[in-house]
Coordinates of C-alpha atoms in Angstrom, one line a residue:
M1 CA -91.1 111.6 -70.2
A2 CA -89.5 112.7 -73.2
V3 CA -89.0 110.6 -76.3
I4 CA -85.6 110.4 -77.3
R5 CA -84.2 110.4 -81.1
S6 CA -80.7 109.2 -81.1
E7 CA -78.8 106.7 -83.3
R8 CA -81.3 104.4 -82.8
P9 CA -84.8 105.3 -84.8
L10 CA -88.3 105.6 -83.1
V11 CA -90.3 102.8 -83.0
W12 CA -94.1 102.6 -82.8
R13 CA -94.7 103.2 -79.5
D14 CA -92.4 106.4 -79.4
I15 CA -94.8 107.2 -81.6
A16 CA -98.2 106.6 -80.3
A17 CA -96.2 108.5 -76.6
V18 CA -95.6 112.0 -78.4
A19 CA -99.3 111.6 -80.6
A20 CA -100.7 111.2 -76.2
G21 CA -98.1 114.5 -75.4
E22 CA -94.9 113.3 -74.6
P23 CA -92.2 115.3 -75.8
L24 CA -89.9 114.4 -78.5
Q25 CA -86.2 115.3 -78.1
L26 CA -83.4 114.7 -80.7
T27 CA -79.6 113.8 -79.6
D28 CA -76.7 116.3 -80.8
T29 CA -75.5 113.3 -82.9
A30 CA -78.8 112.5 -84.7
R31 CA -78.7 116.8 -85.8
A32 CA -75.0 116.3 -86.7
R33 CA -76.7 113.4 -89.3
I34 CA -79.3 116.7 -90.4
R35 CA -76.5 118.8 -90.7
A36 CA -74.2 116.4 -92.7
A37 CA -77.2 115.5 -95.6
R38 CA -77.6 118.7 -95.5
D39 CA -73.9 119.6 -96.6
L40 CA -74.1 116.8 -99.1
V41 CA -77.4 118.7 -100.5
E42 CA -75.2 121.9 -101.1
Q43 CA -72.7 120.0 -102.7
I44 CA -75.0 118.4 -105.0
V45 CA -76.2 122.1 -106.4
V46 CA -73.1 123.4 -106.2
R47 CA -71.4 120.7 -108.9
G48 CA -74.7 120.0 -110.6
I49 CA -75.3 117.1 -110.5
R50 CA -78.5 116.2 -111.5
A51 CA -81.0 115.6 -108.8
Y52 CA -84.6 114.7 -108.1
G53 CA -86.7 117.7 -106.9
V54 CA -83.0 119.6 -106.1
N55 CA -82.1 120.9 -109.3
T56 CA -85.4 119.5 -111.6
G57 CA -88.8 119.9 -111.1
V58 CA -91.2 116.7 -109.8
G59 CA -93.9 114.0 -111.1
A60 CA -93.8 114.2 -114.7
L61 CA -91.6 117.3 -114.9
C62 CA -88.6 114.9 -113.9
D63 CA -86.3 116.4 -116.9
V64 CA -87.5 119.6 -116.9
V65 CA -83.6 121.4 -115.3
V66 CA -84.4 124.2 -112.4
S67 CA -81.3 126.9 -112.1
P68 CA -80.0 127.2 -108.7
A69 CA -81.5 130.8 -108.3
E70 CA -85.2 128.7 -109.2
Q71 CA -84.6 126.5 -106.8
H72 CA -85.7 128.5 -103.7
D73 CA -88.9 128.9 -105.4
L74 CA -89.1 124.9 -106.6
S75 CA -89.8 124.3 -103.2
H76 CA -91.3 126.8 -101.9
N77 CA -94.4 126.5 -105.0
I78 CA -94.3 122.3 -103.7
L79 CA -95.5 123.0 -100.7
M80 CA -98.4 125.8 -102.2
S81 CA -98.9 123.1 -104.7
H82 CA -99.0 119.9 -102.7
A83 CA -101.6 121.5 -100.2
V84 CA -104.2 120.4 -101.9
G85 CA -106.1 118.0 -98.8
V86 CA -109.8 118.6 -98.1
G87 CA -112.6 117.4 -95.4
A88 CA -112.0 117.6 -91.7
P89 CA -108.3 118.2 -90.7
L90 CA -107.0 115.4 -88.1
G91 CA -106.9 115.1 -84.7
A92 CA -104.4 116.3 -82.6
Q93 CA -103.1 112.6 -82.0
E94 CA -103.0 112.4 -85.7
T95 CA -101.3 115.5 -86.0
R96 CA -98.6 114.8 -83.4
A97 CA -97.7 111.6 -84.7
I98 CA -97.5 112.3 -87.9
M99 CA -94.7 115.4 -87.1
A100 CA -93.2 112.7 -85.3
A101 CA -92.4 110.4 -87.6
A102 CA -91.0 113.1 -90.0
I103 CA -88.9 114.2 -87.1
N104 CA -87.5 110.7 -86.9
N105 CA -87.0 110.3 -90.6
F106 CA -84.8 113.5 -91.1
A107 CA -82.4 111.8 -87.9
H108 CA -81.8 109.2 -90.2
G109 CA -79.8 111.8 -92.1
H110 CA -80.6 111.5 -96.1
S111 CA -83.1 114.4 -96.4
G112 CA -81.4 117.2 -96.7
V113 CA -83.7 119.7 -94.6
R114 CA -81.6 121.8 -92.5
V115 CA -81.6 121.7 -88.9
E116 CA -83.1 124.7 -88.4
L117 CA -86.1 123.1 -89.9
V118 CA -86.4 120.7 -88.3
A119 CA -86.6 123.1 -84.9
Q120 CA -89.1 124.6 -86.3
L121 CA -90.7 121.5 -86.3
E122 CA -89.4 120.5 -83.2
A123 CA -90.9 123.9 -81.3
L124 CA -94.2 123.3 -82.8
L125 CA -95.0 120.2 -80.8
E126 CA -93.1 121.1 -78.1
A127 CA -95.5 124.2 -77.5
D128 CA -98.9 121.7 -79.2
C129 CA -99.4 124.2 -81.4
L130 CA -100.3 121.9 -84.5
P131 CA -101.1 122.6 -87.8
E132 CA -104.4 122.3 -89.7
V133 CA -104.3 119.7 -91.3
P134 CA -107.7 118.0 -93.7
A135 CA -107.7 114.4 -93.4
F136 CA -108.4 113.9 -96.8
G137 CA -107.2 114.1 -100.5
S138 CA -103.9 112.1 -100.6
V139 CA -103.1 109.0 -102.4
G140 CA -99.7 108.5 -100.9
Y141 CA -98.4 111.0 -98.8
L142 CA -97.7 114.2 -100.3
S143 CA -100.7 116.8 -98.8
H144 CA -100.4 115.8 -94.9
M145 CA -97.2 117.0 -95.2
A146 CA -97.6 119.8 -97.0
H147 CA -99.9 121.7 -94.5
I148 CA -98.2 120.5 -92.1
A149 CA -94.9 122.1 -93.7
L150 CA -97.2 125.7 -94.7
V151 CA -96.7 126.7 -91.2
C152 CA -92.8 126.6 -91.2
V153 CA -92.9 129.2 -93.8
G154 CA -95.3 131.3 -92.4
A155 CA -99.0 129.5 -94.2
G156 CA -101.8 127.5 -93.6
H157 CA -103.5 127.1 -90.2
V158 CA -102.5 126.3 -86.8
R159 CA -105.3 125.0 -83.8
W160 CA -102.9 126.7 -80.2
H161 CA -105.1 126.4 -76.9
G162 CA -108.1 126.3 -79.0
E163 CA -107.6 129.1 -81.1
R164 CA -107.1 128.8 -84.8
L165 CA -104.6 130.9 -86.1
S166 CA -103.1 131.4 -89.1
G167 CA -99.1 130.0 -89.6
A168 CA -97.5 134.1 -90.2
Q169 CA -99.5 134.6 -86.3
A170 CA -98.6 131.4 -84.8
L171 CA -94.6 131.4 -85.7
E172 CA -94.7 134.8 -84.0
R173 CA -96.4 134.1 -81.0
L174 CA -93.7 131.5 -80.3
G175 CA -91.1 133.9 -81.2
L176 CA -90.1 132.7 -84.5
Q177 CA -89.6 133.6 -88.0
P178 CA -90.9 131.9 -90.9
L179 CA -88.4 130.2 -92.9
A180 CA -86.9 130.7 -96.6
L181 CA -86.7 126.9 -97.6
Q182 CA -84.0 126.0 -100.1
A183 CA -82.9 123.5 -102.6
K184 CA -85.0 120.0 -101.8
E185 CA -86.4 121.1 -98.5
G186 CA -90.1 121.5 -100.1
L187 CA -89.9 117.8 -102.1
S188 CA -88.8 116.5 -98.4
L189 CA -91.3 118.1 -96.1
V190 CA -94.1 116.1 -98.6
N191 CA -92.3 113.3 -99.5
G192 CA -91.8 109.7 -98.2
T193 CA -94.2 107.8 -95.3
P194 CA -94.3 109.5 -92.4
C195 CA -98.1 110.7 -92.5
V196 CA -99.0 106.5 -92.7
T197 CA -96.5 105.5 -90.6
G198 CA -97.3 108.3 -87.9
L199 CA -101.5 107.2 -88.2
A200 CA -100.4 103.3 -88.1
A201 CA -98.2 103.4 -85.2
L202 CA -101.6 105.4 -83.7
A203 CA -103.8 102.5 -85.3
L204 CA -101.5 99.9 -83.8
E205 CA -102.1 101.3 -79.8
R206 CA -106.1 101.8 -80.0
A207 CA -106.0 98.7 -81.8
Q208 CA -104.2 97.2 -79.3
R209 CA -106.5 98.4 -76.6
L210 CA -109.6 97.4 -78.1
L211 CA -108.0 93.9 -79.1
D212 CA -107.7 93.8 -74.5
W213 CA -111.1 94.9 -74.2
A214 CA -112.3 92.7 -76.7
D215 CA -111.1 89.9 -74.3
A216 CA -112.9 91.4 -71.6
V217 CA -116.3 92.0 -72.7
A218 CA -116.4 88.7 -74.8
A219 CA -115.7 87.2 -71.4
M220 CA -118.6 88.6 -69.7
S221 CA -121.1 87.4 -72.6
F222 CA -119.0 84.5 -72.7
E223 CA -120.5 83.5 -68.7
N224 CA -123.9 85.2 -69.2
L225 CA -124.5 83.0 -72.5
G226 CA -123.3 80.1 -70.0
G227 CA -120.5 78.9 -73.0
Q228 CA -118.7 75.4 -72.1
L229 CA -114.9 76.2 -70.6
A230 CA -113.8 73.2 -72.7
A231 CA -113.5 76.0 -76.2
F232 CA -110.7 77.6 -73.9
D233 CA -108.7 74.6 -73.0
A234 CA -105.1 74.7 -72.8
Q235 CA -104.4 71.1 -74.7
S236 CA -106.6 71.6 -77.4
L237 CA -105.9 75.3 -78.5
A238 CA -102.5 73.8 -78.1
Y239 CA -102.8 71.7 -81.7
R240 CA -103.0 75.2 -83.1
V241 CA -99.6 77.1 -83.5
S242 CA -100.4 80.3 -83.0
P243 CA -99.2 83.0 -80.8
G244 CA -102.4 85.3 -80.4
L245 CA -104.4 82.6 -79.7
A246 CA -102.5 80.7 -76.9
Q247 CA -102.4 84.7 -75.1
V248 CA -106.5 84.8 -75.5
G249 CA -107.3 81.1 -74.7
A250 CA -105.0 82.1 -71.1
R251 CA -106.4 85.5 -70.7
M252 CA -109.9 83.6 -71.3
R253 CA -108.9 81.5 -68.8
A254 CA -107.7 83.7 -66.1
A255 CA -111.0 86.0 -66.7
L256 CA -113.2 82.5 -66.3
A257 CA -111.7 80.5 -63.9
D258 CA -113.5 80.7 -60.6
S259 CA -117.1 81.7 -62.2
G260 CA -120.2 80.1 -61.1
L261 CA -122.4 80.5 -64.1
L262 CA -120.2 78.8 -65.7
A263 CA -120.2 75.9 -63.7
A264 CA -123.6 76.0 -63.2
A265 CA -124.1 75.8 -67.4
L266 CA -121.0 72.9 -67.4
G267 CA -122.1 69.9 -70.1
R268 CA -125.4 71.9 -70.7
R269 CA -123.8 71.9 -74.6
T270 CA -121.8 69.8 -76.2
Q271 CA -120.4 72.9 -78.7
D272 CA -121.1 76.7 -78.5
P273 CA -121.7 78.5 -81.7
L274 CA -118.7 80.1 -83.3
S275 CA -119.1 83.4 -81.4
M276 CA -118.6 82.0 -78.6
R277 CA -116.5 78.8 -79.2
T278 CA -113.9 80.6 -81.4
I279 CA -113.5 83.4 -79.3
A280 CA -109.4 82.8 -79.0
H281 CA -109.2 81.6 -82.7
V282 CA -110.6 85.1 -83.9
H283 CA -109.2 87.8 -81.0
G284 CA -105.4 85.4 -81.6
A285 CA -106.0 85.9 -85.4
A286 CA -106.2 89.3 -85.1
R287 CA -103.0 89.3 -82.4
D288 CA -100.9 87.8 -84.7
V289 CA -102.1 90.2 -87.4
L290 CA -101.0 93.2 -85.0
A291 CA -97.8 91.4 -84.4
A292 CA -97.5 91.4 -88.1
T293 CA -98.0 94.9 -88.5
A294 CA -96.1 96.3 -85.6
E295 CA -93.1 94.7 -87.5
V296 CA -94.1 96.6 -90.6
V297 CA -94.1 99.7 -89.1
N298 CA -90.9 99.3 -87.0
R299 CA -89.3 98.4 -90.5
E300 CA -91.3 101.6 -92.1
L301 CA -89.1 103.9 -89.0
A302 CA -86.1 102.5 -89.3
S303 CA -86.2 103.3 -92.9
V304 CA -85.1 105.8 -95.0
T305 CA -87.9 106.7 -96.9
D306 CA -87.1 109.9 -99.2
N307 CA -86.9 110.3 -102.7
P308 CA -84.2 111.4 -103.8
I309 CA -81.9 109.6 -101.1
V310 CA -79.0 111.2 -100.7
D311 CA -75.3 109.9 -99.2
G312 CA -71.8 109.9 -99.7
T313 CA -69.4 112.6 -98.9
P314 CA -69.1 116.5 -99.8
D315 CA -66.1 115.5 -101.8
A316 CA -68.5 112.5 -103.8
P317 CA -72.0 113.1 -103.3
Q318 CA -74.6 110.2 -104.1
V319 CA -77.7 110.9 -104.7
F320 CA -80.9 107.7 -104.8
S321 CA -83.6 109.2 -106.6
Q322 CA -86.0 105.3 -107.1
A323 CA -88.9 104.7 -105.3
H324 CA -88.3 104.1 -100.8
A325 CA -90.9 107.4 -101.0
V326 CA -93.3 104.9 -102.0
G327 CA -95.8 102.6 -98.9
A328 CA -96.6 99.1 -100.2
S329 CA -95.8 97.1 -97.3
I330 CA -97.1 99.2 -95.5
A331 CA -100.0 100.0 -96.6
L332 CA -100.8 96.6 -96.6
A333 CA -100.4 96.0 -93.1
M334 CA -103.0 98.8 -92.6
D335 CA -105.5 96.9 -94.7
S336 CA -104.7 94.0 -92.6
T337 CA -105.2 95.5 -89.8
A338 CA -108.6 97.4 -90.9
A339 CA -109.9 93.3 -92.1
A340 CA -108.7 91.8 -88.1
V341 CA -110.6 94.5 -86.3
A342 CA -113.2 94.4 -88.3
Q343 CA -113.8 90.5 -87.9
V344 CA -113.8 90.6 -84.5
A345 CA -115.9 93.7 -84.3
A346 CA -118.3 91.3 -86.2
M347 CA -118.1 88.5 -84.0
A348 CA -118.8 91.0 -80.8
E349 CA -122.1 92.0 -82.6
R350 CA -123.1 88.4 -83.0
R351 CA -123.2 87.7 -79.4
L352 CA -124.4 90.9 -78.9
D353 CA -127.7 89.7 -81.2
R354 CA -127.6 86.4 -78.4
L355 CA -127.3 88.4 -75.7
V356 CA -130.6 90.0 -76.7
N357 CA -132.9 86.9 -78.2
P358 CA -134.9 84.8 -76.0
L359 CA -134.6 81.8 -78.2
V360 CA -130.9 81.4 -77.4
S361 CA -129.9 83.2 -74.3
G362 CA -132.6 82.5 -71.5
L363 CA -132.4 86.2 -70.5
P364 CA -135.4 88.5 -70.9
A365 CA -136.6 89.0 -74.6
F366 CA -133.9 92.2 -76.1
L367 CA -132.1 92.5 -72.4
A368 CA -135.7 94.5 -71.2
H369 CA -137.3 94.9 -67.5
A370 CA -140.7 94.6 -68.4
G371 CA -141.1 93.8 -72.5
G372 CA -143.8 95.1 -74.0
T373 CA -144.1 99.0 -72.8
R374 CA -139.8 98.9 -73.2
S375 CA -137.4 97.5 -75.9
G376 CA -134.4 97.6 -74.0
F377 CA -131.2 96.6 -76.0
M378 CA -133.5 96.0 -79.7
I379 CA -132.3 98.9 -81.4
A380 CA -129.3 99.4 -79.9
Q381 CA -127.8 95.8 -81.6
Y382 CA -129.5 97.6 -84.4
T383 CA -126.7 100.6 -84.2
A384 CA -124.2 97.6 -83.6
A385 CA -125.5 96.1 -86.8
S386 CA -125.1 99.4 -88.7
L387 CA -121.5 99.5 -87.4
V388 CA -120.2 96.3 -88.7
A389 CA -121.5 96.9 -92.1
Q390 CA -119.4 100.2 -92.3
N391 CA -117.2 98.4 -91.2
R392 CA -117.2 95.7 -93.9
R393 CA -117.2 99.1 -96.0
D394 CA -113.9 100.5 -94.9
A395 CA -111.9 96.8 -94.6
A396 CA -112.3 97.0 -98.2
P397 CA -108.6 97.0 -98.9
A398 CA -107.4 100.5 -100.0
S399 CA -104.2 98.9 -101.7
L400 CA -105.9 97.6 -104.0
D401 CA -107.5 101.1 -105.4
G402 CA -104.8 101.6 -108.0
G403 CA -105.1 104.8 -110.1
V404 CA -102.8 107.0 -112.9
T405 CA -101.3 110.5 -111.6
S406 CA -99.0 113.0 -112.5
G407 CA -98.8 112.3 -116.3
L408 CA -98.7 108.8 -116.2
Q409 CA -95.2 108.9 -114.7
E410 CA -97.0 107.9 -111.6
D411 CA -99.0 105.1 -112.7
H412 CA -99.2 103.0 -109.5
L413 CA -100.6 104.0 -106.2
C414 CA -100.8 102.0 -102.9
H415 CA -102.7 104.1 -101.2
A416 CA -100.9 103.8 -97.7
T417 CA -102.0 106.8 -95.8
P418 CA -105.8 106.0 -97.0
A419 CA -105.4 102.7 -95.5
A420 CA -104.3 104.4 -92.6
L421 CA -107.2 106.6 -91.9
K422 CA -109.7 103.3 -93.0
A423 CA -108.0 101.4 -90.4
L424 CA -108.5 104.1 -87.5
A425 CA -111.8 104.5 -88.9
V426 CA -112.7 100.7 -88.2
I427 CA -111.1 100.8 -85.1
E428 CA -113.5 103.7 -83.6
N429 CA -116.1 102.2 -85.2
S430 CA -115.4 99.0 -83.4
S431 CA -114.9 100.3 -80.2
R432 CA -118.5 101.8 -80.3
I433 CA -119.7 97.6 -81.0
L434 CA -117.9 96.9 -78.3
G435 CA -119.2 99.3 -75.9
I436 CA -123.0 97.8 -77.0
E437 CA -121.4 94.8 -76.3
L438 CA -120.6 96.1 -73.0
L439 CA -124.1 97.5 -71.9
A440 CA -125.5 94.7 -73.0
A441 CA -123.8 91.9 -70.9
A442 CA -123.5 94.2 -67.5
Q443 CA -127.5 94.4 -68.2
A444 CA -127.8 90.9 -68.7
Y445 CA -126.3 90.2 -65.4
D446 CA -128.7 91.8 -63.8
L447 CA -131.4 89.8 -65.5
Q448 CA -129.2 86.1 -65.5
P449 CA -132.0 84.0 -63.8
V450 CA -129.1 81.4 -62.9
V451 CA -128.3 82.4 -59.3
A452 CA -124.9 81.6 -59.3
I453 CA -121.6 84.1 -58.9
R454 CA -119.5 85.6 -61.4
A455 CA -116.0 85.2 -61.9
S456 CA -113.7 87.2 -60.1
Y457 CA -112.6 88.9 -62.8
T458 CA -115.7 89.6 -64.5
E459 CA -116.9 90.8 -61.1
A460 CA -114.2 93.2 -61.3
L461 CA -115.5 94.6 -65.1
Y462 CA -119.6 94.6 -64.3
G463 CA -118.3 96.9 -60.7
R464 CA -116.9 99.2 -62.6
I465 CA -120.1 100.0 -65.3
R466 CA -122.7 100.6 -62.9
T467 CA -120.2 102.7 -60.9
V468 CA -121.1 104.5 -63.6
L469 CA -124.0 103.7 -64.8
P470 CA -127.3 102.6 -63.8
T471 CA -129.9 99.3 -64.9
Y472 CA -131.1 100.6 -68.2
C473 CA -135.0 100.6 -68.4
D474 CA -135.9 102.7 -71.3
D475 CA -135.4 105.4 -68.8
R476 CA -133.1 107.7 -70.6
P477 CA -131.9 107.7 -74.5
L478 CA -129.4 104.6 -74.2
A479 CA -127.3 106.9 -76.4
G480 CA -125.4 108.5 -73.2
D481 CA -124.9 104.9 -72.2
M482 CA -123.3 104.5 -75.6
S483 CA -121.0 106.9 -75.5
V484 CA -120.1 106.5 -72.0
A485 CA -118.8 102.6 -72.8
F486 CA -117.1 104.0 -76.0
R487 CA -114.9 106.8 -74.3
M488 CA -114.2 103.8 -71.5
I489 CA -113.1 101.7 -74.2
A490 CA -111.0 104.4 -76.5
D491 CA -109.4 106.1 -73.5
G492 CA -108.0 103.4 -70.8
G493 CA -107.4 100.1 -70.9
P494 CA -110.1 97.1 -69.3
P495 CA -108.9 96.0 -65.3
P496 CA -105.7 93.7 -66.3
L497 CA -105.6 89.9 -67.4
P498 CA -104.1 87.5 -66.0
G499 CA -103.0 88.8 -62.8
P500 CA -104.9 89.3 -59.3
L501 CA -108.0 91.4 -59.6
D502 CA -109.4 93.6 -57.7
A503 CA -111.6 92.8 -54.6
H504 CA -115.4 94.8 -54.9
G505 CA -116.8 92.9 -51.9
P506 CA -119.6 90.7 -51.9
L507 CA -121.9 89.6 -54.2
D508 CA -125.3 91.2 -54.9
L509 CA -127.5 88.5 -57.0
E510 CA -130.4 90.9 -56.9
R511 CA -131.3 92.5 -60.3
P512 CA -130.5 96.4 -59.3
A513 CA -134.2 98.5 -59.3
C514 CA -135.4 100.5 -61.8
T515 CA -135.3 104.6 -61.4
P516 CA -135.5 107.0 -63.2
Q517 CA -132.0 108.1 -64.3
P518 CA -130.8 111.6 -66.2
A519 CA -129.8 111.2 -70.1
L520 CA -125.8 110.8 -70.3
H521 CA -124.5 112.8 -73.2
E522 CA -121.1 113.6 -75.2
V523 CA -121.0 117.0 -74.6
A524 CA -120.3 119.4 -77.1
P525 CA -116.5 121.4 -77.4
G526 CA -116.8 123.9 -75.3
A527 CA -119.9 123.2 -73.0
A528 CA -119.6 123.8 -69.9
P529 CA -119.0 120.4 -67.6
S530 CA -121.9 118.3 -66.2
A531 CA -122.5 115.9 -63.1
N532 CA -122.6 112.9 -65.6
D533 CA -119.1 114.4 -67.3
A534 CA -117.2 113.5 -64.0
L535 CA -118.7 110.6 -64.1
V536 CA -116.9 110.1 -68.1
D537 CA -113.4 111.0 -66.5
A538 CA -114.1 108.6 -63.8
I539 CA -113.9 106.1 -66.4
G540 CA -110.4 104.2 -67.1
R541 CA -108.6 107.1 -65.1

């Protein structure tokens, strides 16, 4: 279903939908606003009204006046000089998200670009002909949008149908002509916060899915470890005011309500360790952070973030050249999101450690069949611990990095886009950590010494895993299983909670037999699909 940009700005879910492949369409009223803003820029040029980046240089060159004859060169040269990104290119979803956020910003009607330029971006999105955008090298927002805009003038590169093309080749195949940029367009294409806002929308979507999985996987570990359900008592949780905590508590009660394993463990301990009894508190706090972040991202999408902003009428054009392109609020929100997700993942690794530790789990050491000759999940926990440490490094706040650029003119930097890229990295690492916990929890069920039924919900989730992966017996590289679990978490949600649960028939309380299994693996781009790929494709679809 197409996402429509009308008189109302897009919200983060709209950006995420376009990133996933939905088309983006502008209404006639949105195009009219873009044309009206362009008329204002043309009047500014004709009247010689001094305006940053229109008839002056940029950055520390803001006091250098540029003649009307040089304004095309100024716009063109801004793209060339600002396209300084380095490193591996962004993924398709990340690039689409940034382009959608940029189009949304132009549709406010205060940027001053031509409708033809916006249509060029729309055509690239519609064809999924995506500019090649190096991920790194920006302290704010400039280089990513510059690399996208290069294609509009026939420069840069794109990825299309698995092929790398020059910008000129891509436009030719689409039946489009390279644009000659006019006054202000170069600056409008590279400034503002569309880059971080697009990435932030993706981070929200992925983090929300990850937190749904975190609740589901935590329920499995909690059940295997014989936790005390009092940790999720509604009356007890109500003493702390937190919408997220209340939501997670309800989800955990729904997931574990009919667990025979937990009924057997009732009263075994006065208090569980913190990694178990604070699931609602930690996961709930993370959900509260996401709710606050969503509000910030939606405000950003509703804001005009150009410098300068054009307004007024053709008879009385106005120029506001201040600091709306600085993304302080969204930088802070992305830093908070990264820290919140990192904390959830750190606690998941602590539950994983309890599952593999026979001193506290009551399960075979390292969840290994026939301990001694088999290591089970011993080293997988090392991997999780390594990823937690990586998250700790990545969750350090980018918004405090500071720095000085442009000859002291830009002497305070918020690092908003790097903050979003770090948040996305933390979310990916955390999905891998939860994937390892998910595998370990399923393995723990196979080795569970207590003969009692699992909760209906955890049984459904266990069944989903065992449909595609057998119990682990050191008979194949465990990395293959971890890859499948990661794709399960990254590509789709867990069984819904709360609500009706799928029936999976009678429970089999016997341990599955250990039989040699082929290795599962991540397939390199362009490689032929294997039988194992069909298993990966079946997960979460």
